[in-house]
XYZ file of C-alpha atoms in Angstrom:
591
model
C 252.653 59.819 184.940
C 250.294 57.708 182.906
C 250.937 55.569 179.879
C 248.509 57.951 178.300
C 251.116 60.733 178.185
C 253.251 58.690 175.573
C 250.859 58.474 172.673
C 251.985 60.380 169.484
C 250.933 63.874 168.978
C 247.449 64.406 166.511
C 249.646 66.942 164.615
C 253.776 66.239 164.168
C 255.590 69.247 162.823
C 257.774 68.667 160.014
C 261.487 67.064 160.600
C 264.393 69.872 160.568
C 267.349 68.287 158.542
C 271.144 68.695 159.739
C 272.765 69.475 156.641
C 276.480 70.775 157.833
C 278.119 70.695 161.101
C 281.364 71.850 162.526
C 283.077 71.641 165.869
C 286.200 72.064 167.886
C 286.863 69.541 170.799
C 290.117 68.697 173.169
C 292.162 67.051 170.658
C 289.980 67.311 167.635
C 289.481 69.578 164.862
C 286.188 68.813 163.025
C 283.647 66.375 163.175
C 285.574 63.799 160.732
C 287.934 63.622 163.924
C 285.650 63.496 166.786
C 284.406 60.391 164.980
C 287.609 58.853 164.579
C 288.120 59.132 168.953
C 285.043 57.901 169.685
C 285.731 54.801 167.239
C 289.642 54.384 168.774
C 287.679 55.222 172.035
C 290.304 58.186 173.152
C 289.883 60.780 174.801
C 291.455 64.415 175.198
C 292.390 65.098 178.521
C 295.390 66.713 179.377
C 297.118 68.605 182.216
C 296.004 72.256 182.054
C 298.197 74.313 178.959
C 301.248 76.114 181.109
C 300.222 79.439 180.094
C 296.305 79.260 181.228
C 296.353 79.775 184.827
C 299.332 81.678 185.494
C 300.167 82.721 189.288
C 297.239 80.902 189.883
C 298.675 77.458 189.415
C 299.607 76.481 192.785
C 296.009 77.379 194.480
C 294.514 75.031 191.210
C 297.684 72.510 191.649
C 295.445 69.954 194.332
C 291.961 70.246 192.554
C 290.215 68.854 189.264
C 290.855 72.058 187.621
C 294.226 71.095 186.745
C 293.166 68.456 183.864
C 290.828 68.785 181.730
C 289.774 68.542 177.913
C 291.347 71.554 176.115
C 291.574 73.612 173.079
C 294.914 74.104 171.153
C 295.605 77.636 170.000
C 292.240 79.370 171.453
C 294.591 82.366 170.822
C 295.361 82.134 167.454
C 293.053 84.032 165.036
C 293.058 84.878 161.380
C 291.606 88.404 161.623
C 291.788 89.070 158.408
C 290.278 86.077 157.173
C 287.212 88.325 158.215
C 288.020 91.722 158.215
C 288.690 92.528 161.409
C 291.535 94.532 162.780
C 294.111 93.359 164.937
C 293.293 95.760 167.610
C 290.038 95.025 167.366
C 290.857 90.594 167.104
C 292.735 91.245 170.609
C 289.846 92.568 172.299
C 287.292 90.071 171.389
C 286.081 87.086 173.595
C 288.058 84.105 171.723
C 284.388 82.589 171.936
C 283.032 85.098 169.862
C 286.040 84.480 167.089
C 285.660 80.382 167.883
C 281.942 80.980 166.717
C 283.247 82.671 163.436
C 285.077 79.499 162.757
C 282.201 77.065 163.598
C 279.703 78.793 161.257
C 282.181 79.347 158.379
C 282.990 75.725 158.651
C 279.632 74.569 159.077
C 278.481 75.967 155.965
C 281.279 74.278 154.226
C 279.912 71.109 155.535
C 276.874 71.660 154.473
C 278.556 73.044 150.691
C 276.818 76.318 151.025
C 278.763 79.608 151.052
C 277.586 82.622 152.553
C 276.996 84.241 149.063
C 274.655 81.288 148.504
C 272.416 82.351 151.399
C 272.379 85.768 150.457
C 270.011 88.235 152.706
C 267.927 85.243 153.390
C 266.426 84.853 156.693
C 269.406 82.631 158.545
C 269.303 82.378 162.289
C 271.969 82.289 164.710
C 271.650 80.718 168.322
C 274.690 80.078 169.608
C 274.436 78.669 173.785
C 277.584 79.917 175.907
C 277.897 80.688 179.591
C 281.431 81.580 180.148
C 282.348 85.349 180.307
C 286.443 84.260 181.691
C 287.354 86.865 179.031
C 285.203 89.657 180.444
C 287.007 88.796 183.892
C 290.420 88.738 182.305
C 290.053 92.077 180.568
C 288.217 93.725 183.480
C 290.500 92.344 185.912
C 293.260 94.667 184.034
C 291.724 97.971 185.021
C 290.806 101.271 183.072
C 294.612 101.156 180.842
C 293.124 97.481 178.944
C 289.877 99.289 178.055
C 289.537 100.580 174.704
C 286.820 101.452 172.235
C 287.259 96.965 171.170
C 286.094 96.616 174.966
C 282.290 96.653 174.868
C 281.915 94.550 171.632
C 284.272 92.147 172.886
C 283.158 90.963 176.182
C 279.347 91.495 175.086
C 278.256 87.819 175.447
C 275.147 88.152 173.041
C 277.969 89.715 170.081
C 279.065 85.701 169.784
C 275.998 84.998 167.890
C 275.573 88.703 166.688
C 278.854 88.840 164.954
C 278.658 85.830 162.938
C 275.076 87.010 161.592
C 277.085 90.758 160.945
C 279.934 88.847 159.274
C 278.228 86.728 157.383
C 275.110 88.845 156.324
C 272.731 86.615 158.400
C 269.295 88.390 158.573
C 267.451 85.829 160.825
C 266.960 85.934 164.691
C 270.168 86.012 166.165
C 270.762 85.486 169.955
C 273.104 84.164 172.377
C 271.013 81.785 174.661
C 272.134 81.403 178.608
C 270.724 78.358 180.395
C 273.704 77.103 182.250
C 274.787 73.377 180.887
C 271.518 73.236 179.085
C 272.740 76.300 176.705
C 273.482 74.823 173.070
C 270.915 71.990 173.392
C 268.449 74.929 173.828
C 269.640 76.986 171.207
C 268.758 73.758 169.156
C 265.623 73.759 170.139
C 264.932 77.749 169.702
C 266.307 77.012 166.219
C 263.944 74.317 165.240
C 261.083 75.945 166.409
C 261.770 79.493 164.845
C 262.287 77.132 161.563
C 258.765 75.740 161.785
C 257.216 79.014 162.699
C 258.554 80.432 159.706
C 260.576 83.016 161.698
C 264.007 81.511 159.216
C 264.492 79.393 156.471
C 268.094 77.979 157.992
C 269.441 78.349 161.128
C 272.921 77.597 162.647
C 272.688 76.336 165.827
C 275.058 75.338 168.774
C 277.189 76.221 171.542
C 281.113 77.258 172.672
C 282.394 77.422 175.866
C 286.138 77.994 176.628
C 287.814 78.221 180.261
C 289.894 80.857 180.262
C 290.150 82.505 184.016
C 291.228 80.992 186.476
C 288.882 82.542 188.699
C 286.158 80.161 187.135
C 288.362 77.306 187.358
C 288.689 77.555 190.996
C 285.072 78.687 191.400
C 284.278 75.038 190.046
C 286.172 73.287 192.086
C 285.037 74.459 195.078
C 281.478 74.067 194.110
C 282.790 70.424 195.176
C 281.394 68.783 191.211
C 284.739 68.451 189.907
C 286.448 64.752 189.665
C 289.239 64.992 191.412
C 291.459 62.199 188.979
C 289.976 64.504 185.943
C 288.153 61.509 184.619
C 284.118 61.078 183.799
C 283.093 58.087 185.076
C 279.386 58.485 183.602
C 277.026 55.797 185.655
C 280.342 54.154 186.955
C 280.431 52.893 190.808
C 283.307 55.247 190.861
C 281.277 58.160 189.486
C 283.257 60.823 191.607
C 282.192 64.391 189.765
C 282.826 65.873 186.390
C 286.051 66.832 183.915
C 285.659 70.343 182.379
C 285.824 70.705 179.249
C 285.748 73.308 176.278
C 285.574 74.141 172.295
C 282.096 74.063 170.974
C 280.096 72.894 167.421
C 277.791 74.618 165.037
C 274.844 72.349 163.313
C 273.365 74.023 159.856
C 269.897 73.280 160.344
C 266.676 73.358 157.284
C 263.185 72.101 157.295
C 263.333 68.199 155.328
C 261.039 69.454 152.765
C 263.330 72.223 151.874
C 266.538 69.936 152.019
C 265.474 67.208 149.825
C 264.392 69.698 147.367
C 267.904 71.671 147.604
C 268.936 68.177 147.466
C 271.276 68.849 150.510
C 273.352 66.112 152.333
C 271.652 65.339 155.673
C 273.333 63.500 158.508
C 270.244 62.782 160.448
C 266.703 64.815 161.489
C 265.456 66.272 164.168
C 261.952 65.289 164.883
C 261.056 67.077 168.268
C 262.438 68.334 171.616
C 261.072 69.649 174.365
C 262.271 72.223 177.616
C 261.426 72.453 181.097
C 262.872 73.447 184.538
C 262.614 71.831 187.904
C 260.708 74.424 189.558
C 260.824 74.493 193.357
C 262.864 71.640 193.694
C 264.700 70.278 196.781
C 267.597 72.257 195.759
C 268.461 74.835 193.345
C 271.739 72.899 191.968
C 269.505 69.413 192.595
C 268.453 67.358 189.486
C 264.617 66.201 189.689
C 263.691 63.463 188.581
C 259.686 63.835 187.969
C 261.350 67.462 185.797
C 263.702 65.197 183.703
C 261.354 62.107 183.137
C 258.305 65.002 182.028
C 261.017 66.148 179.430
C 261.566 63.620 177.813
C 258.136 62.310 177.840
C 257.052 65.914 176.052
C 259.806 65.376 173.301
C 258.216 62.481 172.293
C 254.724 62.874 172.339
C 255.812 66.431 170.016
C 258.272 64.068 167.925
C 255.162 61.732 167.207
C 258.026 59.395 168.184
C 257.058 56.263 170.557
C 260.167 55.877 173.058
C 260.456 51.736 172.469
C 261.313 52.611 169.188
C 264.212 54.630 170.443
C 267.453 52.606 170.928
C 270.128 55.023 172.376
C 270.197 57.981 174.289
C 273.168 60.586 174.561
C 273.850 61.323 178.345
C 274.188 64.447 180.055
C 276.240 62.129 181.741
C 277.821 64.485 183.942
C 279.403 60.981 185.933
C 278.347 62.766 189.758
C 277.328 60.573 192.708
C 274.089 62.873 192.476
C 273.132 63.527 188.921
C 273.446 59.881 187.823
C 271.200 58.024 189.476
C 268.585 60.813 189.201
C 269.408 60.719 185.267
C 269.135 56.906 184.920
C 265.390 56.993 187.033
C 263.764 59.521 184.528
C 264.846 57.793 181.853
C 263.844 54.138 182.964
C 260.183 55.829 183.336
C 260.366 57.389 180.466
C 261.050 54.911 178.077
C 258.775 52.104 179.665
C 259.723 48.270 180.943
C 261.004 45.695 179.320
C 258.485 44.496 177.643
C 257.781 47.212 175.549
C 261.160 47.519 173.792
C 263.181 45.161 171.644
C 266.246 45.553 173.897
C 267.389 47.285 176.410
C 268.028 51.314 176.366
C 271.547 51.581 175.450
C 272.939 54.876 176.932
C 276.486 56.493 176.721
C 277.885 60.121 177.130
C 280.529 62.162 175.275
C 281.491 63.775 178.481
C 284.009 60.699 178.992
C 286.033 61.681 175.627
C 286.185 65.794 175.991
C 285.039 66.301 179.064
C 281.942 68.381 180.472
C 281.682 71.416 177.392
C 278.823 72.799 180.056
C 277.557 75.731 177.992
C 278.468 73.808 175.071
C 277.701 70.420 176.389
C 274.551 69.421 174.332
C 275.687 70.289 170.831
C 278.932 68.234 171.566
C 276.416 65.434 172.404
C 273.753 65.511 169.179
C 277.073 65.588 167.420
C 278.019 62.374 168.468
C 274.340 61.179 168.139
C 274.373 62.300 164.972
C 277.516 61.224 163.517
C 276.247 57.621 165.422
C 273.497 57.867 163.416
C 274.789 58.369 160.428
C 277.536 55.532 160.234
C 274.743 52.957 161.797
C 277.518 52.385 164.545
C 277.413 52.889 168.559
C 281.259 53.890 170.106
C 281.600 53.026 173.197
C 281.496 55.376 176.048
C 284.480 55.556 178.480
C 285.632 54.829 181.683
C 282.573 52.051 182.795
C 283.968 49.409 184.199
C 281.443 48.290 187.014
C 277.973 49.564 187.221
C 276.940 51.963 189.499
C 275.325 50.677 192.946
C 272.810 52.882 193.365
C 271.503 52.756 189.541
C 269.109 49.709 189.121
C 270.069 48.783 185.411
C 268.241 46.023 184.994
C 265.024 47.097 186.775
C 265.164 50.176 184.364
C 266.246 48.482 181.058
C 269.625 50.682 180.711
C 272.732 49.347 179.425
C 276.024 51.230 178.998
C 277.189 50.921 175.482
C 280.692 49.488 176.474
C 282.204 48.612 173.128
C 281.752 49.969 169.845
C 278.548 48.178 168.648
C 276.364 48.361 165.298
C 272.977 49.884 165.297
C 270.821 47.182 167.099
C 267.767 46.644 165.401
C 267.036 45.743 161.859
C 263.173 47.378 161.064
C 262.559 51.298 160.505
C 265.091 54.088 160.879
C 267.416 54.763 163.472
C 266.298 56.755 166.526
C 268.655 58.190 168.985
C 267.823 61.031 172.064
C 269.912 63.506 173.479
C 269.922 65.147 177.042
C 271.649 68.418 178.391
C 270.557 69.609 181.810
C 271.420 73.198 183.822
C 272.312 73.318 187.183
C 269.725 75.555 187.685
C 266.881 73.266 186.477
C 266.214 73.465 182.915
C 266.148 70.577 181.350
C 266.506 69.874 177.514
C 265.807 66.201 175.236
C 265.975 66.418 171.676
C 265.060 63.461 169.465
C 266.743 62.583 166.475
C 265.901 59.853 163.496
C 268.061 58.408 160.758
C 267.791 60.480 156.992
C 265.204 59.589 154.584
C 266.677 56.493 152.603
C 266.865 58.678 149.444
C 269.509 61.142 151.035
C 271.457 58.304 152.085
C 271.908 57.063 148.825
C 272.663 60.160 147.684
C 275.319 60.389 149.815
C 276.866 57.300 149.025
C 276.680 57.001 145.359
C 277.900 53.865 143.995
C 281.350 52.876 142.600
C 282.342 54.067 138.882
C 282.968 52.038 136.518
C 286.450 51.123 135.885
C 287.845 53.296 132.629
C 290.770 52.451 130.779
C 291.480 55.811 130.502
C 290.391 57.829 133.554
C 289.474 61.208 132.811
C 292.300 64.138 134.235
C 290.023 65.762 137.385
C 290.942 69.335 138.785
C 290.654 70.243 142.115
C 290.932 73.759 142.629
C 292.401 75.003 146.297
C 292.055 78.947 147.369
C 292.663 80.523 150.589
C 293.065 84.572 151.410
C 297.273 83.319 151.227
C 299.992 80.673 150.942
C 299.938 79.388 153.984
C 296.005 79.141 154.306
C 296.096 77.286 150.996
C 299.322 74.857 152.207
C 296.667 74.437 155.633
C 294.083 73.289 153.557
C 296.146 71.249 151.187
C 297.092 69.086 154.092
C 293.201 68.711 155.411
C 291.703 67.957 151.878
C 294.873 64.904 151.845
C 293.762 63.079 154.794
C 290.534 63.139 153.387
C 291.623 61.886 149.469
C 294.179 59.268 151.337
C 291.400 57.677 152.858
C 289.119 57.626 149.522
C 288.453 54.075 147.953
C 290.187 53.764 144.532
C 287.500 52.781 143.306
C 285.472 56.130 144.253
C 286.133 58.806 141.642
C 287.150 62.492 142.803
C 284.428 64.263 140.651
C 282.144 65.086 143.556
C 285.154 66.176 145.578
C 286.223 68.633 142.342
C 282.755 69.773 142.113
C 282.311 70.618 146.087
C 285.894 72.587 146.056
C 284.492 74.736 142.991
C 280.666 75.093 143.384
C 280.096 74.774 147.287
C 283.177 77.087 148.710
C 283.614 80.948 148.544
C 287.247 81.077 146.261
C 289.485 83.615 147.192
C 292.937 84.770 145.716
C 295.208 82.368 146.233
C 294.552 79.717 144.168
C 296.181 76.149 142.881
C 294.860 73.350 140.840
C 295.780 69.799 141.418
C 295.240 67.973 138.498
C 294.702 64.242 139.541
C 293.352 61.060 138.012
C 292.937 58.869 141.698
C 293.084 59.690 145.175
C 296.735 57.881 145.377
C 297.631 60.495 142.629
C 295.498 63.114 144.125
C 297.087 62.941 147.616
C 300.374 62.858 145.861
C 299.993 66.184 144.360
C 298.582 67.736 147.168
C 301.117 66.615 149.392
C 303.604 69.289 147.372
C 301.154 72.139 147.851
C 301.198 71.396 151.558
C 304.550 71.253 151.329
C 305.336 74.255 149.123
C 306.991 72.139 146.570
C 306.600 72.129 143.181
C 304.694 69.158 140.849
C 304.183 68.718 137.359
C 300.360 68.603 137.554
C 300.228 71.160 140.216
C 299.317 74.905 138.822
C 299.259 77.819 141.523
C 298.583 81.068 140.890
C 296.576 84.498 142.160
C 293.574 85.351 140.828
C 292.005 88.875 139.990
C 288.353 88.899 141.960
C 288.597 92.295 140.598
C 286.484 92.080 137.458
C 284.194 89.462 135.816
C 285.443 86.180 133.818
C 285.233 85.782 129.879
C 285.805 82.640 127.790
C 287.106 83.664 124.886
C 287.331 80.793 122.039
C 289.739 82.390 118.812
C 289.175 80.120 116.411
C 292.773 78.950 116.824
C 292.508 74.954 116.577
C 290.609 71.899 114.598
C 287.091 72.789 114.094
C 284.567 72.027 111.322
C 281.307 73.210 110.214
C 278.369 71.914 112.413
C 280.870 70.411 115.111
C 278.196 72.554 118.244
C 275.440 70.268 116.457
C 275.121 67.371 117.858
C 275.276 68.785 121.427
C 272.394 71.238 120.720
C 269.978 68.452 120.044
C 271.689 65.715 123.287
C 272.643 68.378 125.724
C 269.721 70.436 127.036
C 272.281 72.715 129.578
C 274.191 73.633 126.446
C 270.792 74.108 124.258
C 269.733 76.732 126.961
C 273.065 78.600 126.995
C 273.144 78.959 123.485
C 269.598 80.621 123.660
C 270.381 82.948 126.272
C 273.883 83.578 124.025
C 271.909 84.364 121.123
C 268.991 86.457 122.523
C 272.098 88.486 124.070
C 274.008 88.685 120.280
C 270.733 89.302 118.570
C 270.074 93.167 118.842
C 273.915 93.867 117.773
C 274.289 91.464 114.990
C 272.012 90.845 111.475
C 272.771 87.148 111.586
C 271.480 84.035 113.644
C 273.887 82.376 116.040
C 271.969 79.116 115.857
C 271.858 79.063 111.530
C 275.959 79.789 112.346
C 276.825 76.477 114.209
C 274.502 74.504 112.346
């Protein structure tokens, strides 16, 4: 390689913003949680659930497969949430209804609702590898088949059906490149945004381990660790921990999101795909392949790698993989003299466990979030460094505590790598939000009132106990509000940014003390005096009427025709409407 090969690019394509995310890891439920591990540095792996392997259980008993990082509940499924049948909810791959979840939630994140996009061009590339429920159902013979079968076990329906659910007219595809899946599907995503090919795209991976069959497939491919812990670029690096779940990222070109004025969590500012080619083994890592990568990311990013201060591991924590890992990326990103520091490095995989076809979205996640809160968790399980790793030689440190951002001057820069066992290799390079979105996104303290004003936050769900659910999420979020933060942005997202269905209930709150409070008893199904629940009609349109009924004097709509210019251009679009059935001016009426 020469030194020529890292000079920026003459032409930089425009950053992609992440404006939503969603995921669902061993142990945690969104991204607000997978934060909250990596801080308390936990991790989620358990003994295998009772009920996954089955008679299988004693051949899986003395191997890795029997921990691992798993998924609560993969069965459960609200069917109707989406309209789809029972019969029809039984059949299909749990990934494909895990995906439905992601990309609802992501949008969410992002306050968008699928009415919002419309039949906009959205793309869907979802990365997932696993087809345990096509075993399972195939394994039962022709009585288990049904007319559910084909749609179900279809692996390129997980990204189809949340574009068909969600009226997503974009390029939708479910991309296979072993462990390197949802990092590519990020990188399909972002360049099918700059070509023009969609104006969003949602973008990740699942993977869930459901047969036993696979389980003991992996481990006696001889990867797994057989103590079910990742010790990523540890001396006792002994194999991997499988893992599952998966994560959805909304992406939209910068331009677009500042204009939409959209919350962004970071941006992505290039990435770059390869394979090994003939290398010295098919399942072999190379390390000329992975150094190349990353070297193409950057010069595409425009981004010069001494600027970059962490990278997100594939980490997979083999004897093998490691060392070839650590090599590329102590070429890549040049001596120590070049950087202000050295490369700090860490890996996810120590948390949840190896997500494989969902292993590189569950890493930019954790880049991201990093990113974000200017703060570096620790990764797990590194207690002495690796032998055969020359740390010092190739400027790599192990973040081994959580740790602010180092650095002081320009914005934040973090990489992330997901590699296949078959050779293709994947970097994507990220970069701290434009200052003005940050702000945005933490607006400043109110002023303290006397009297605070009475804020509503309105709850809906398709019934009860989807609205109790959600209750009980929205009051770990107001319990950990600052009393000195108001709730009006929280009132507006719950009204403006989320589809509202039926079931309804308004909380009316002054604080978040109060606010938790009172939506405490929803969760609870208990009553409250500022607690209102009800079911709407969606039936028909709303209509303010105003009777007359009350203190009002002549001219009392004045003054707000002349200060507020929202209420000037209603009353003009009120009046043209009134004009052709009425011989009198609305505007000579309130004046």
């Amino acid at each position: 390689m020469h030194e020529s090969d890292s000079t920026k690019s003459p032409t930089v394509p425009e950053p992609i913003a992440v404006i939503g995310m969603s995921c669902r890891l061993a142990q945690v439920k969104d991204p607000r949680a997978f934060w909250h591990m990596l801080r308390e540095q936990r991790h989620g792996i358990t003994e295998v659930p009772e009920d996954r392997w089955g008679p299988w259980a004693d051949d899986l008993a003395e191997t890795g497969a029997r921990l691992g990082g798993f998924v609560d509940d993969v069965d459960h499924f609200d069917a109707s949430f989406f309209g789809i049948s029972p019969r029809e909810a039984e059949m299909m791959d749990p990934q494909q209804r895990l995906t439905l979840e992601l990309g609802w939630e992501a949008l969410e994140d992002a306050r968008l609702t699928p009415a919002a996009l419309g039949r906009n061009r959205t793309g869907v590339f979802v990365g997932a590898i696993s087809g345990d429920h096509a075993a399972l159902v195939l394994r039962g013979g022709p009585a288990l088949i049904t007319q559910h079968t084909m749609t179900g076990v279809e692996r390129g329906l997980i990204a189809n059906r949340l574009s068909y659910h969600l009226d997503l007219h974009g390029p939708s595809m479910t991309v296979d490149a072993a462990q390197a899946s949802s990092l590519v599907a990020v990188h399909v995503a972002v360049e099918s945004l700059r070509s023009g090919e969609c104006d969003v795209a949602l973008a990740g991976g699942v993977h869930l381990n459901l047969s036993p069959e696979s389980a003991l497939a992996a481990a006696r491919f001889g990867g797994l660790s057989p103590d079910g812990r990742s010790y990523t670029f540890d001396a006792r690096a002994n194999g991997f921990v499988r893992g599952e779940g998966g994560g959805l990222v909304l992406l939209k070109p910068l331009s677009r999101a500042l204009e939409d004025g959209d919350h962004v969590y970071c941006v992505i500012r290039g990435s770059a795909v390869n394979n090994d080619g003939a290398s010295e083994g098919l399942t072999r890592p190379d390390t000329d392949a992975q150094e190349e990568v990353l070297r193409h990311a950057y010069r595409r990013a425009g981004v010069d790698p001494s600027t970059v201060a962490y990278v997100e591991l594939h980490g997979t924590g083999t004897p093998l993989g490691d060392p070839i890992e650590a090599a590329a990326l102590g070429a890549a990103f040049g001596p120590a003299e070049q950087r202000e520091g050295p490369l700090l490095v860490g890996s996810a995989k120590t948390n949840v466990g190896h997500l494989e076809g969902a292993a590189g979205i569950t890493g930019l996640i954790k880049a991201a979030l990093s990113i974000k809160h200017g703060e570096l968790p620790a990764s797990l399980n590194f207690e002495q460094p690796n032998p055969e790793i020359p740390f010092t030689e190739l400027n790599l440190r192990v973040v081994r505590e959580a740790t602010a951002w180092p650095g002081s001057e320009g914005p934040r820069r973090a990489g992330v790598s997901a590699f296949g066992m078959g050779g293709t290799n994947c970097h994507v390079v990220l970069e701290q939000a434009p200052a003005s979105t940050e702000a945005e996104n933490d607006p400043a303290p109110v002023q303290e009132d006397p009297a605070p004003p009475v804020i509503p936050l309105l709850v809906s769900a398709r019934d009860t106990d989807a609205l109790s659910e959600l209750a009980t999420r929205l009051t770990d979020l107001t319990d950990h509000l600052p009393q000195d933060r108001d709730l009006t942005d929280l009132a507006t997202a719950l009204t403006t940014t989320r589809t509202l269905f039926e079931h309804r209930a308004v909380a009316l709150t002054t604080d978040p003390t109060h606010a938790t409070h009172t939506l405490t008893a929803l969760a609870n199904h208990q009553p409250h005096p500022d607690l209102v629940t009800g079911t709407a009609d969606l039936t028909g349109p709303i209509a303010f009427v105003f009777p007359g009924q009350g203190s009002q004097w002549t001219g009392m709509a004045a003054q707000l025709l002349d200060t507020s210019p929202v209420f000037a251009q209603t009353m003009r679009a009120c009046a043209d409407a009134l004009a052709p059935h009425i011989d009198w001016n609305l505007h000579d009426a309130v004046r």
